[in-house]
């Protein structure tokens, strides 16, 4: 991946002002205002049903906002459309991995790089720049040796790596990872941690959801705690995790 050198000087890469999402009588995200620092990693934690994944879905346009505004690099958006988020510098991964299972690992990356639908991308004669970029990405995520395998043949951990590679192919500034460590064996977990650190070290903004508090403590520079769709606490990791309110409501100790 190339290093970002042209990011805006705004302190926060991503903000929300009073965003909300309701499913029936349940307020999954309730008048939420948060700020994601441009530098470092921000993690989102909270009990099951606290609105973590819903928040990622709202920020990425996977779900429409019921109200409020998402602010990307200082630009306010009352409507966030999933297909337009790369134009705003945002990419994401999913808790349940989403790939084109019937095509190869290589072609899963090429589809993103050529910015086309799957069939036009497969028919298009790829440029050397695309091939070099695909090679670099697959080597970076440790999937080069699997480049000719069908996505459906991959293990769960390998599928996670490929999805991260597809996100990297968009070459944007803001990465949203929804439960990137869930269900992984230790070796694969460490590999994904290393990739996320590399993304951060290139100057990109990383926001991730996790239940693993050891990883949250290790990776996070900024922490957001949600409870019932509302902001419970936000700030420095050690300060937030030592607050009585968070301990009582979430950690249960």
Coordinates of N, CA and C in Angstrom, one line a residue:
X1 N 0.8 -1.2 0.0 CA 0.0 0.0 0.0 C 0.9 1.2 0.0
X2 N 0.4 2.3 -0.6 CA 1.1 3.5 -0.7 C 0.8 4.3 0.6
X3 N 1.8 5.2 1.0 CA 1.6 6.0 2.2 C 0.8 7.2 1.9
X4 N -0.2 7.5 2.7 CA -1.0 8.7 2.5 C -0.3 9.9 2.9
X5 N -0.2 10.9 2.0 CA 0.6 12.1 2.2 C -0.3 13.3 2.0
X6 N -1.5 13.1 1.5 CA -2.3 14.2 1.1 C -3.6 14.3 1.9
X7 N -3.6 13.7 3.1 CA -4.8 13.8 3.9 C -5.1 15.2 4.4
X8 N -6.3 15.6 4.6 CA -6.6 17.0 5.1 C -6.1 17.1 6.5
X9 N -5.9 18.4 7.0 CA -5.3 18.6 8.3 C -6.3 18.6 9.4
X10 N -7.6 18.3 9.1 CA -8.6 18.3 10.1 C -8.3 17.2 11.1
X11 N -8.5 17.5 12.4 CA -8.1 16.6 13.5 C -8.9 15.3 13.4
X12 N -10.2 15.4 13.1 CA -11.0 14.2 13.1 C -11.3 13.8 11.7
X13 N -11.1 12.5 11.3 CA -11.3 12.0 10.0 C -12.8 11.7 9.8
X14 N -13.5 11.4 10.9 CA -14.9 10.9 10.8 C -15.6 11.4 12.1
X15 N -16.8 11.9 11.9 CA -17.6 12.4 13.1 C -19.1 12.1 12.8
X16 N -19.8 12.0 13.9 CA -21.3 11.9 13.7 C -21.9 13.0 14.6
X17 N -23.1 13.5 14.2 CA -23.8 14.4 14.9 C -25.3 13.9 15.0
X18 N -25.6 13.4 16.2 CA -26.9 13.0 16.5 C -27.5 11.9 15.6
X19 N -26.7 11.0 15.1 CA -27.2 10.0 14.2 C -28.1 9.0 15.0
X20 N -29.1 8.4 14.2 CA -30.0 7.5 14.9 C -30.4 6.4 13.9
X21 N -30.7 5.2 14.4 CA -31.3 4.1 13.6 C -32.2 3.3 14.5
X22 N -33.4 3.1 14.0 CA -34.4 2.4 14.8 C -35.0 1.2 14.0
X23 N -35.1 0.1 14.7 CA -35.7 -1.1 14.1 C -37.0 -1.4 15.0
X24 N -38.1 -1.1 14.4 CA -39.4 -1.2 15.2 C -39.3 -0.3 16.4
X25 N -39.5 -0.9 17.6 CA -39.4 -0.1 18.8 C -38.0 0.0 19.4
X26 N -37.1 -0.7 18.8 CA -35.7 -0.7 19.3 C -34.9 0.4 18.7
X27 N -34.3 1.2 19.5 CA -33.4 2.3 19.1 C -31.9 1.7 19.1
X28 N -31.5 1.2 17.9 CA -30.2 0.6 17.8 C -29.1 1.6 18.0
X29 N -29.2 2.7 17.4 CA -28.3 3.9 17.6 C -29.2 5.1 17.9
X30 N -28.9 5.7 19.0 CA -29.8 6.7 19.6 C -29.1 8.1 19.8
X31 N -29.3 9.0 18.8 CA -28.8 10.3 19.0 C -27.3 10.3 19.3
X32 N -26.5 9.6 18.5 CA -25.1 9.4 18.8 C -24.2 10.4 18.1
X33 N -23.4 11.0 18.9 CA -22.4 12.0 18.4 C -21.0 11.5 18.9
X34 N -20.1 11.2 18.0 CA -18.8 10.8 18.3 C -17.8 11.4 17.3
X35 N -16.5 11.3 17.7 CA -15.4 11.8 16.8 C -14.3 10.8 16.8
X36 N -13.9 10.5 15.5 CA -12.8 9.5 15.3 C -11.5 10.3 14.9
X37 N -10.5 10.3 15.8 CA -9.3 11.0 15.4 C -8.7 10.4 14.1
X38 N -8.0 11.3 13.4 CA -7.4 11.0 12.1 C -6.3 10.0 12.3
X39 N -5.5 10.2 13.4 CA -4.3 9.4 13.6 C -4.6 8.3 14.6
X40 N -4.0 7.1 14.4 CA -4.1 6.0 15.3 C -5.3 5.2 15.0
X41 N -5.5 4.3 16.0 CA -6.7 3.3 15.9 C -7.7 3.7 17.0
X42 N -9.0 3.6 16.5 CA -10.1 3.8 17.4 C -10.9 2.5 17.5
X43 N -11.2 2.1 18.7 CA -12.0 0.8 18.8 C -13.4 1.2 19.4
X44 N -14.4 0.3 19.1 CA -15.7 0.5 19.6 C -16.0 -0.8 20.4
X45 N -16.4 -0.6 21.6 CA -16.8 -1.8 22.4 C -18.2 -1.5 23.1
X46 N -18.7 -2.5 23.6 CA -20.0 -2.4 24.3 C -20.7 -3.8 24.3
X47 N -21.7 -4.0 25.2 CA -22.4 -5.2 25.3 C -23.0 -5.6 24.0
X48 N -23.4 -6.9 23.9 CA -24.2 -7.3 22.7 C -25.5 -6.5 22.6
X49 N -25.8 -6.0 21.4 CA -27.0 -5.2 21.2 C -26.8 -3.7 21.5
X50 N -25.5 -3.3 21.7 CA -25.2 -1.9 22.1 C -25.2 -1.0 20.9
X51 N -25.2 -1.6 19.7 CA -25.2 -0.7 18.5 C -23.9 -0.6 17.7
X52 N -22.9 -1.5 18.1 CA -21.6 -1.4 17.4 C -21.6 -1.6 15.9
X53 N -22.2 -2.8 15.6 CA -22.2 -3.1 14.1 C -23.2 -2.2 13.4
X54 N -24.3 -1.8 14.0 CA -25.2 -0.9 13.4 C -24.5 0.4 13.1
X55 N -23.7 0.9 14.0 CA -22.9 2.1 13.8 C -22.0 2.0 12.6
X56 N -21.3 0.9 12.4 CA -20.4 0.6 11.3 C -21.3 0.6 10.0
X57 N -22.4 0.0 10.1 CA -23.3 0.0 8.9 C -23.8 1.4 8.5
X58 N -24.0 2.2 9.5 CA -24.5 3.6 9.2 C -23.3 4.4 8.6
X59 N -22.1 4.3 9.1 CA -21.0 5.0 8.6 C -20.6 4.6 7.2
X60 N -20.9 3.4 6.9 CA -20.5 2.9 5.6 C -21.6 2.9 4.6
X61 N -22.8 3.3 5.0 CA -23.9 3.4 4.1 C -24.6 2.1 3.8
X62 N -24.2 1.0 4.6 CA -24.9 -0.2 4.4 C -26.3 -0.2 4.9
X63 N -26.6 0.7 5.9 CA -27.9 1.0 6.4 C -28.1 2.5 6.3
X64 N -29.3 3.0 5.9 CA -29.6 4.4 5.8 C -29.8 5.0 7.2
X65 N -29.4 6.3 7.3 CA -29.6 7.0 8.6 C -31.1 7.3 8.7
X66 N -31.6 7.2 10.0 CA -32.9 7.7 10.3 C -32.9 9.2 10.6
X67 N -31.7 9.7 11.1 CA -31.6 11.1 11.4 C -30.1 11.4 11.7
X68 N -29.8 12.6 11.8 CA -28.4 13.1 12.1 C -27.6 13.2 10.9
X69 N -26.2 13.3 11.1 CA -25.3 13.6 10.1 C -24.0 12.9 10.3
X70 N -23.4 12.4 9.2 CA -22.0 11.8 9.3 C -21.1 12.9 8.6
X71 N -20.0 13.2 9.3 CA -19.1 14.2 8.8 C -17.8 13.5 8.4
X72 N -17.4 13.5 7.1 CA -16.2 12.9 6.7 C -15.3 14.0 6.2
X73 N -14.1 14.1 6.8 CA -13.1 15.1 6.5 C -13.8 16.5 6.4
X74 N -14.6 16.8 7.4 CA -15.3 18.1 7.5 C -16.5 18.3 6.6
X75 N -16.8 17.3 5.8 CA -18.0 17.4 4.9 C -19.2 16.7 5.5
X76 N -20.3 17.4 5.7 CA -21.5 16.7 6.4 C -22.3 16.0 5.4
X77 N -22.7 14.8 5.7 CA -23.6 13.9 4.9 C -24.8 13.5 5.6
X78 N -26.0 13.9 5.2 CA -27.2 13.4 5.8 C -27.7 12.1 5.2
X79 N -27.1 11.8 4.0 CA -27.4 10.5 3.3 C -26.0 9.9 2.9
X80 N -25.8 8.7 3.4 CA -24.6 8.0 3.1 C -24.9 6.8 2.3
X81 N -24.4 6.7 1.0 CA -24.7 5.6 0.1 C -23.5 4.7 0.0
X82 N -23.7 3.4 0.2 CA -22.6 2.5 0.2 C -21.7 2.5 -1.0
X83 N -22.3 2.7 -2.2 CA -21.5 2.7 -3.4 C -20.7 4.0 -3.5
X84 N -21.0 5.0 -2.7 CA -20.3 6.3 -2.8 C -19.2 6.4 -1.7
X85 N -19.2 5.5 -0.7 CA -18.3 5.7 0.4 C -16.8 5.7 -0.1
X86 N -16.4 4.9 -1.1 CA -15.0 5.0 -1.5 C -14.6 6.4 -2.0
X87 N -15.6 7.1 -2.6 CA -15.4 8.5 -3.0 C -15.1 9.4 -1.8
X88 N -15.7 9.0 -0.7 CA -15.5 9.8 0.6 C -14.3 9.3 1.3
X89 N -13.6 8.3 0.8 CA -12.4 7.8 1.4 C -12.6 6.8 2.5
X90 N -13.7 6.0 2.4 CA -14.1 5.0 3.4 C -14.2 3.6 2.7
X91 N -13.6 2.7 3.4 CA -13.9 1.3 3.1 C -14.1 0.5 4.3
X92 N -14.6 -0.8 4.2 CA -15.0 -1.5 5.4 C -14.8 -3.0 5.1
X93 N -14.8 -3.8 6.2 CA -15.0 -5.2 6.2 C -16.2 -5.6 7.0
X94 N -16.7 -6.8 6.8 CA -17.9 -7.2 7.5 C -17.7 -8.3 8.5
X95 N -18.6 -8.4 9.5 CA -18.5 -9.4 10.5 C -18.6 -10.8 9.8
X96 N -19.5 -10.9 8.8 CA -19.7 -12.1 8.0 C -19.1 -11.8 6.7
X97 N -17.9 -12.4 6.4 CA -17.1 -12.1 5.2 C -17.9 -12.1 3.9
X98 N -17.7 -11.1 3.1 CA -18.4 -11.1 1.8 C -17.4 -11.0 0.7
X99 N -17.4 -12.1 -0.1 CA -16.5 -12.3 -1.3 C -17.3 -12.8 -2.5
X100 N -16.6 -12.8 -3.6 CA -17.2 -13.4 -4.8 C -16.6 -14.9 -4.8
X101 N -17.4 -15.8 -4.2 CA -16.9 -17.1 -4.0 C -16.6 -17.9 -5.2
X102 N -17.2 -17.6 -6.3 CA -17.0 -18.5 -7.5 C -15.8 -18.1 -8.4
X103 N -15.1 -17.1 -8.0 CA -13.9 -16.6 -8.7 C -12.7 -16.7 -7.9
X104 N -11.5 -16.6 -8.5 CA -10.3 -16.8 -7.7 C -9.9 -15.6 -6.8
X105 N -9.0 -15.9 -5.9 CA -8.5 -14.9 -5.0 C -8.0 -13.7 -5.8
X106 N -7.2 -14.0 -6.9 CA -6.6 -12.9 -7.7 C -7.8 -12.1 -8.3
X107 N -8.8 -12.7 -8.9 CA -9.8 -12.0 -9.5 C -10.7 -11.2 -8.5
X108 N -10.8 -11.7 -7.3 CA -11.5 -10.9 -6.2 C -10.8 -9.6 -6.0
X109 N -9.5 -9.5 -6.1 CA -8.8 -8.2 -6.0 C -8.9 -7.4 -7.2
X110 N -8.8 -8.1 -8.4 CA -8.9 -7.3 -9.7 C -10.2 -6.7 -9.9
X111 N -11.3 -7.3 -9.4 CA -12.6 -6.7 -9.5 C -12.7 -5.3 -8.9
X112 N -12.0 -5.2 -7.7 CA -12.0 -3.9 -7.0 C -11.1 -3.0 -7.7
X113 N -9.9 -3.4 -8.1 CA -8.9 -2.5 -8.7 C -9.4 -1.9 -10.0
X114 N -10.2 -2.7 -10.8 CA -10.7 -2.2 -12.1 C -12.0 -1.4 -11.9
X115 N -12.5 -1.4 -10.7 CA -13.7 -0.6 -10.4 C -14.8 -0.8 -11.4
X116 N -15.0 -2.1 -11.6 CA -16.1 -2.6 -12.6 C -16.9 -3.7 -11.9
X117 N -18.0 -4.0 -12.5 CA -18.7 -5.2 -12.1 C -17.9 -6.5 -12.3
X118 N -18.3 -7.5 -11.7 CA -17.5 -8.7 -11.7 C -17.3 -9.3 -13.1
X119 N -18.3 -9.3 -14.0 CA -18.1 -9.9 -15.3 C -17.3 -9.0 -16.2
X120 N -17.6 -7.7 -16.3 CA -16.8 -6.8 -17.1 C -15.3 -6.8 -16.6
X121 N -15.1 -6.9 -15.3 CA -13.7 -6.9 -14.8 C -13.0 -8.1 -15.2
X122 N -13.7 -9.3 -15.3 CA -13.0 -10.5 -15.7 C -12.7 -10.5 -17.2
X123 N -13.5 -9.8 -18.0 CA -13.3 -9.7 -19.4 C -12.3 -8.6 -19.8
X124 N -12.2 -7.6 -19.0 CA -11.3 -6.5 -19.3 C -9.8 -7.0 -19.3
X125 N -9.1 -6.5 -20.2 CA -7.7 -6.7 -20.2 C -7.0 -5.8 -19.2
X126 N -6.5 -6.4 -18.1 CA -6.0 -5.7 -17.0 C -4.7 -5.0 -17.4
X127 N -4.5 -3.8 -16.9 CA -3.3 -3.0 -17.1 C -2.2 -3.6 -16.2
X128 N -1.0 -3.3 -16.5 CA 0.2 -3.8 -15.7 C 0.1 -3.2 -14.3
X129 N -0.3 -1.9 -14.2 CA -0.4 -1.3 -12.9 C -1.4 -2.0 -12.0
X130 N -2.5 -2.5 -12.6 CA -3.5 -3.3 -11.8 C -2.8 -4.6 -11.3
X131 N -2.1 -5.3 -12.2 CA -1.5 -6.5 -11.8 C -0.4 -6.3 -10.8
X132 N 0.4 -5.3 -10.9 CA 1.4 -5.0 -9.9 C 0.7 -4.7 -8.5
X133 N -0.3 -4.0 -8.5 CA -1.0 -3.6 -7.3 C -1.7 -4.9 -6.7
X134 N -2.3 -5.7 -7.5 CA -2.9 -6.9 -7.0 C -1.8 -7.8 -6.3
X135 N -0.7 -7.9 -7.0 CA 0.4 -8.7 -6.5 C 0.9 -8.2 -5.1
X136 N 1.0 -6.9 -5.0 CA 1.5 -6.3 -3.8 C 0.5 -6.5 -2.7
X137 N -0.8 -6.4 -2.9 CA -1.8 -6.5 -1.9 C -1.8 -8.0 -1.4
X138 N -1.8 -8.9 -2.3 CA -1.9 -10.3 -1.9 C -0.6 -10.7 -1.2
X139 N 0.5 -10.2 -1.5 CA 1.7 -10.5 -0.7 C 1.6 -9.8 0.6
X140 N 1.0 -8.6 0.7 CA 0.9 -7.9 2.0 C 0.0 -8.7 3.0
X141 N -1.0 -9.3 2.5 CA -2.0 -10.0 3.4 C -1.6 -11.5 3.5
X142 N -0.5 -11.9 2.8 CA -0.1 -13.3 2.9 C -1.0 -14.3 2.1
X143 N -1.5 -13.8 1.0 CA -2.4 -14.6 0.2 C -1.9 -14.9 -1.2
X144 N -0.6 -14.5 -1.5 CA -0.1 -14.7 -2.8 C -0.1 -16.1 -3.3
X145 N 0.2 -17.0 -2.4 CA 0.3 -18.4 -2.7 C -1.1 -19.0 -3.0
X146 N -2.1 -18.3 -2.6 CA -3.5 -18.8 -2.9 C -4.2 -18.0 -4.0
X147 N -3.4 -17.3 -4.8 CA -4.0 -16.4 -5.8 C -4.9 -17.1 -6.8
X148 N -4.5 -18.4 -7.1 CA -5.3 -19.1 -8.1 C -6.4 -20.0 -7.5
X149 N -6.6 -19.9 -6.2 CA -7.6 -20.7 -5.6 C -9.0 -20.0 -5.6
X150 N -10.1 -20.7 -5.7 CA -11.4 -20.1 -5.6 C -11.6 -19.6 -4.2
X151 N -12.3 -18.5 -4.1 CA -12.5 -17.9 -2.8 C -13.3 -18.9 -1.9
X152 N -14.2 -19.7 -2.5 CA -15.0 -20.6 -1.8 C -14.1 -21.8 -1.2
X153 N -12.9 -21.9 -1.6 CA -12.0 -23.0 -1.1 C -11.2 -22.5 0.1
X154 N -11.2 -21.3 0.4 CA -10.4 -20.8 1.5 C -10.9 -21.1 2.9
X155 N -10.0 -21.1 3.8 CA -10.4 -21.3 5.2 C -11.1 -20.0 5.7
X156 N -11.7 -20.0 6.9 CA -12.3 -18.8 7.4 C -11.3 -17.7 7.6
X157 N -10.2 -18.0 8.1 CA -9.2 -17.0 8.3 C -8.6 -16.4 7.0
X158 N -8.4 -17.3 6.0 CA -8.0 -16.8 4.7 C -9.0 -15.9 4.1
X159 N -10.3 -16.2 4.3 CA -11.3 -15.4 3.7 C -11.3 -14.0 4.4
X160 N -11.0 -14.0 5.7 CA -10.9 -12.7 6.3 C -9.7 -11.9 5.7
X161 N -8.6 -12.5 5.5 CA -7.4 -11.9 4.9 C -7.8 -11.3 3.5
X162 N -8.5 -12.1 2.7 CA -8.8 -11.7 1.3 C -9.8 -10.5 1.4
X163 N -10.7 -10.5 2.3 CA -11.6 -9.4 2.4 C -10.9 -8.1 2.8
X164 N -9.9 -8.2 3.7 CA -9.1 -7.1 4.0 C -8.3 -6.6 2.8
X165 N -7.8 -7.6 2.0 CA -7.1 -7.2 0.8 C -7.9 -6.5 -0.2
X166 N -9.2 -6.9 -0.3 CA -10.2 -6.1 -1.1 C -10.4 -4.7 -0.6
X167 N -10.4 -4.6 0.7 CA -10.6 -3.2 1.3 C -9.3 -2.4 1.0
X168 N -8.2 -3.0 1.1 CA -6.9 -2.3 0.8 C -6.8 -1.8 -0.7
X169 N -7.4 -2.6 -1.6 CA -7.4 -2.3 -3.0 C -8.1 -1.0 -3.3
X170 N -9.0 -0.5 -2.5 CA -9.6 0.7 -2.7 C -8.7 1.9 -2.4
X171 N -7.6 1.7 -1.7 CA -6.6 2.7 -1.4 C -7.2 4.0 -0.9
X172 N -8.0 3.9 0.2 CA -8.7 5.1 0.8 C -8.0 5.4 2.1
X173 N -8.5 6.4 2.8 CA -7.9 6.9 4.1 C -8.6 6.3 5.3
X174 N -9.8 5.9 5.3 CA -10.6 5.5 6.5 C -11.0 4.0 6.3
X175 N -10.6 3.2 7.3 CA -10.9 1.8 7.3 C -11.8 1.4 8.5
X176 N -12.9 0.8 8.2 CA -13.8 0.3 9.2 C -13.8 -1.2 9.2
X177 N -13.4 -1.8 10.4 CA -13.3 -3.2 10.5 C -14.4 -3.7 11.5
X178 N -15.3 -4.5 11.1 CA -16.4 -5.0 12.0 C -16.0 -6.4 12.5
X179 N -15.6 -6.5 13.7 CA -15.2 -7.8 14.4 C -14.1 -8.5 13.5
X180 N -13.0 -7.9 13.2 CA -12.0 -8.5 12.4 C -11.3 -9.7 13.0
X181 N -11.4 -9.9 14.4 CA -10.7 -10.9 15.1 C -11.6 -12.1 15.5
X182 N -12.9 -12.0 15.3 CA -13.8 -13.0 15.7 C -13.6 -14.4 15.1
X183 N -13.5 -15.4 15.9 CA -13.4 -16.8 15.4 C -12.1 -17.2 14.8
X184 N -11.0 -16.4 15.0 CA -9.7 -16.7 14.4 C -8.8 -17.5 15.4
X185 N -8.0 -18.4 14.8 CA -6.9 -19.0 15.5 C -5.8 -18.0 15.8
X186 N -5.1 -18.2 16.9 CA -4.1 -17.2 17.3 C -3.1 -16.8 16.2
X187 N -2.6 -17.7 15.4 CA -1.7 -17.3 14.3 C -2.3 -16.3 13.3
X188 N -3.6 -16.6 12.9 CA -4.3 -15.7 12.0 C -4.6 -14.4 12.7
X189 N -5.0 -14.5 13.9 CA -5.3 -13.3 14.7 C -4.1 -12.3 14.7
X190 N -3.0 -12.8 14.9 CA -1.7 -12.0 15.0 C -1.5 -11.4 13.6
X191 N -1.7 -12.2 12.5 CA -1.5 -11.7 11.2 C -2.4 -10.5 10.9
X192 N -3.6 -10.6 11.3 CA -4.6 -9.5 11.0 C -4.2 -8.3 11.9
X193 N -3.8 -8.5 13.1 CA -3.3 -7.4 13.9 C -2.2 -6.7 13.2
X194 N -1.2 -7.4 12.7 CA -0.1 -6.8 12.0 C -0.5 -6.0 10.8
X195 N -1.5 -6.5 10.0 CA -2.0 -5.8 8.9 C -2.6 -4.5 9.3
X196 N -3.4 -4.5 10.3 CA -4.1 -3.3 10.8 C -3.0 -2.3 11.3
X197 N -2.0 -2.8 11.9 CA -0.9 -1.9 12.4 C -0.2 -1.2 11.2
X198 N 0.0 -2.0 10.1 CA 0.6 -1.5 8.9 C -0.3 -0.4 8.3
X199 N -1.6 -0.6 8.2 CA -2.5 0.4 7.7 C -2.4 1.7 8.6
X200 N -2.4 1.5 9.9 CA -2.3 2.7 10.8 C -1.0 3.4 10.5
X201 N 0.1 2.7 10.4 CA 1.4 3.3 10.3 C 1.6 4.0 9.0
X202 N 0.8 3.7 8.0 CA 0.8 4.5 6.8 C 0.0 5.8 6.8
X203 N -0.5 6.1 8.0 CA -1.2 7.3 8.2 C -2.7 7.3 8.0
X204 N -3.2 6.1 7.8 CA -4.7 5.9 7.6 C -5.4 5.8 8.9
X205 N -6.7 6.1 8.9 CA -7.6 6.1 10.0 C -8.2 4.7 10.1
X206 N -8.0 4.0 11.3 CA -8.5 2.7 11.5 C -9.6 2.7 12.7
X207 N -10.8 2.2 12.4 CA -11.8 2.1 13.4 C -12.3 0.6 13.4
X208 N -12.2 0.0 14.5 CA -12.6 -1.4 14.6 C -13.5 -1.7 15.8
X209 N -14.4 -2.7 15.6 CA -15.2 -3.2 16.6 C -14.6 -4.5 17.1
X210 N -14.6 -4.7 18.4 CA -14.1 -6.0 19.0 C -14.7 -6.2 20.4
X211 N -14.8 -7.5 20.7 CA -15.1 -7.9 22.1 C -13.9 -8.3 22.9
X212 N -12.8 -8.4 22.2 CA -11.5 -8.8 22.8 C -10.8 -7.7 23.5
X213 N -11.0 -7.6 24.8 CA -10.5 -6.4 25.5 C -8.9 -6.4 25.5
X214 N -8.3 -7.5 25.5 CA -6.8 -7.5 25.4 C -6.4 -6.9 24.1
X215 N -7.0 -7.2 23.0 CA -6.7 -6.6 21.7 C -7.0 -5.1 21.7
X216 N -8.1 -4.7 22.3 CA -8.5 -3.3 22.4 C -7.5 -2.5 23.1
X217 N -7.0 -3.1 24.2 CA -6.0 -2.4 25.0 C -4.7 -2.3 24.2
X218 N -4.3 -3.3 23.5 CA -3.1 -3.4 22.8 C -3.1 -2.4 21.6
X219 N -4.1 -2.3 20.8 CA -4.1 -1.6 19.6 C -4.7 -0.2 19.6
X220 N -5.6 0.1 20.6 CA -6.4 1.3 20.5 C -5.6 2.5 21.1
X221 N -5.8 3.6 20.3 CA -5.3 4.9 20.8 C -6.5 5.7 21.4
X222 N -7.7 5.4 20.9 CA -8.9 6.1 21.3 C -10.0 5.0 21.4
X223 N -10.9 5.2 22.4 CA -11.9 4.1 22.7 C -13.3 4.8 22.8
X224 N -14.3 4.1 22.2 CA -15.7 4.5 22.3 C -16.4 3.4 22.9
X225 N -17.2 3.6 23.9 CA -18.0 2.6 24.6 C -19.5 3.0 24.3
X226 N -20.2 2.0 23.8 CA -21.6 2.2 23.5 C -22.4 1.3 24.5
X227 N -23.6 1.8 24.8 CA -24.6 1.0 25.6 C -26.0 1.4 25.2
X228 N -26.7 0.4 24.7 CA -28.1 0.6 24.2 C -28.2 1.7 23.2
X229 N -27.2 1.7 22.3 CA -27.2 2.7 21.2 C -26.8 4.1 21.5
X230 N -26.4 4.3 22.7 CA -25.9 5.6 23.1 C -24.5 5.6 23.6
X231 N -23.9 6.8 23.6 CA -22.5 6.9 24.0 C -22.4 6.8 25.5
X232 N -21.6 5.9 26.0 CA -21.4 5.7 27.4 C -20.1 6.5 27.8
X233 N -19.0 6.3 27.0 CA -17.8 7.0 27.3 C -16.9 7.0 26.0
X234 N -16.0 8.0 26.0 CA -15.1 8.1 24.8 C -13.8 8.8 25.3
X235 N -12.7 8.4 24.7 CA -11.5 9.0 25.1 C -10.3 8.1 25.1
X236 N -9.3 8.4 25.9 CA -8.1 7.6 26.1 C -8.5 6.2 26.6
X237 N -7.9 5.2 26.1 CA -8.3 3.8 26.4 C -8.2 3.5 27.9
X238 N -7.0 3.8 28.5 CA -6.9 3.5 29.9 C -7.8 4.3 30.8
X239 N -8.0 5.5 30.4 CA -8.9 6.4 31.2 C -10.4 5.9 31.1
X240 N -10.8 5.6 29.9 CA -12.2 5.1 29.7 C -12.4 3.8 30.5
X241 N -11.5 2.8 30.3 CA -11.7 1.5 30.9 C -11.6 1.5 32.4
X242 N -11.0 2.6 33.0 CA -10.9 2.6 34.4 C -12.0 3.4 35.1
X243 N -12.9 4.0 34.2 CA -14.0 4.8 34.8 C -15.1 3.8 35.4
X244 N -15.6 4.3 36.5 CA -16.6 3.4 37.2 C -17.8 3.1 36.4
X245 N -18.2 4.1 35.6 CA -19.4 3.9 34.8 C -19.2 2.8 33.8
X246 N -18.1 2.8 33.2 CA -17.8 1.7 32.2 C -17.6 0.4 32.9
X247 N -16.9 0.3 33.9 CA -16.7 -0.9 34.7 C -18.0 -1.5 35.1
X248 N -18.9 -0.7 35.6 CA -20.2 -1.1 36.1 C -21.1 -1.6 35.0
X249 N -21.2 -0.8 33.9 CA -22.1 -1.1 32.8 C -21.6 -2.2 31.8
X250 N -20.3 -2.3 31.6 CA -19.9 -3.2 30.6 C -18.9 -4.3 31.1
X251 N -17.9 -3.9 31.8 CA -16.9 -4.9 32.2 C -17.4 -5.8 33.3
X252 N -18.4 -5.3 34.1 CA -19.0 -6.1 35.1 C -18.1 -6.5 36.3
X253 N -17.1 -5.7 36.6 CA -16.2 -6.0 37.7 C -16.2 -4.9 38.7

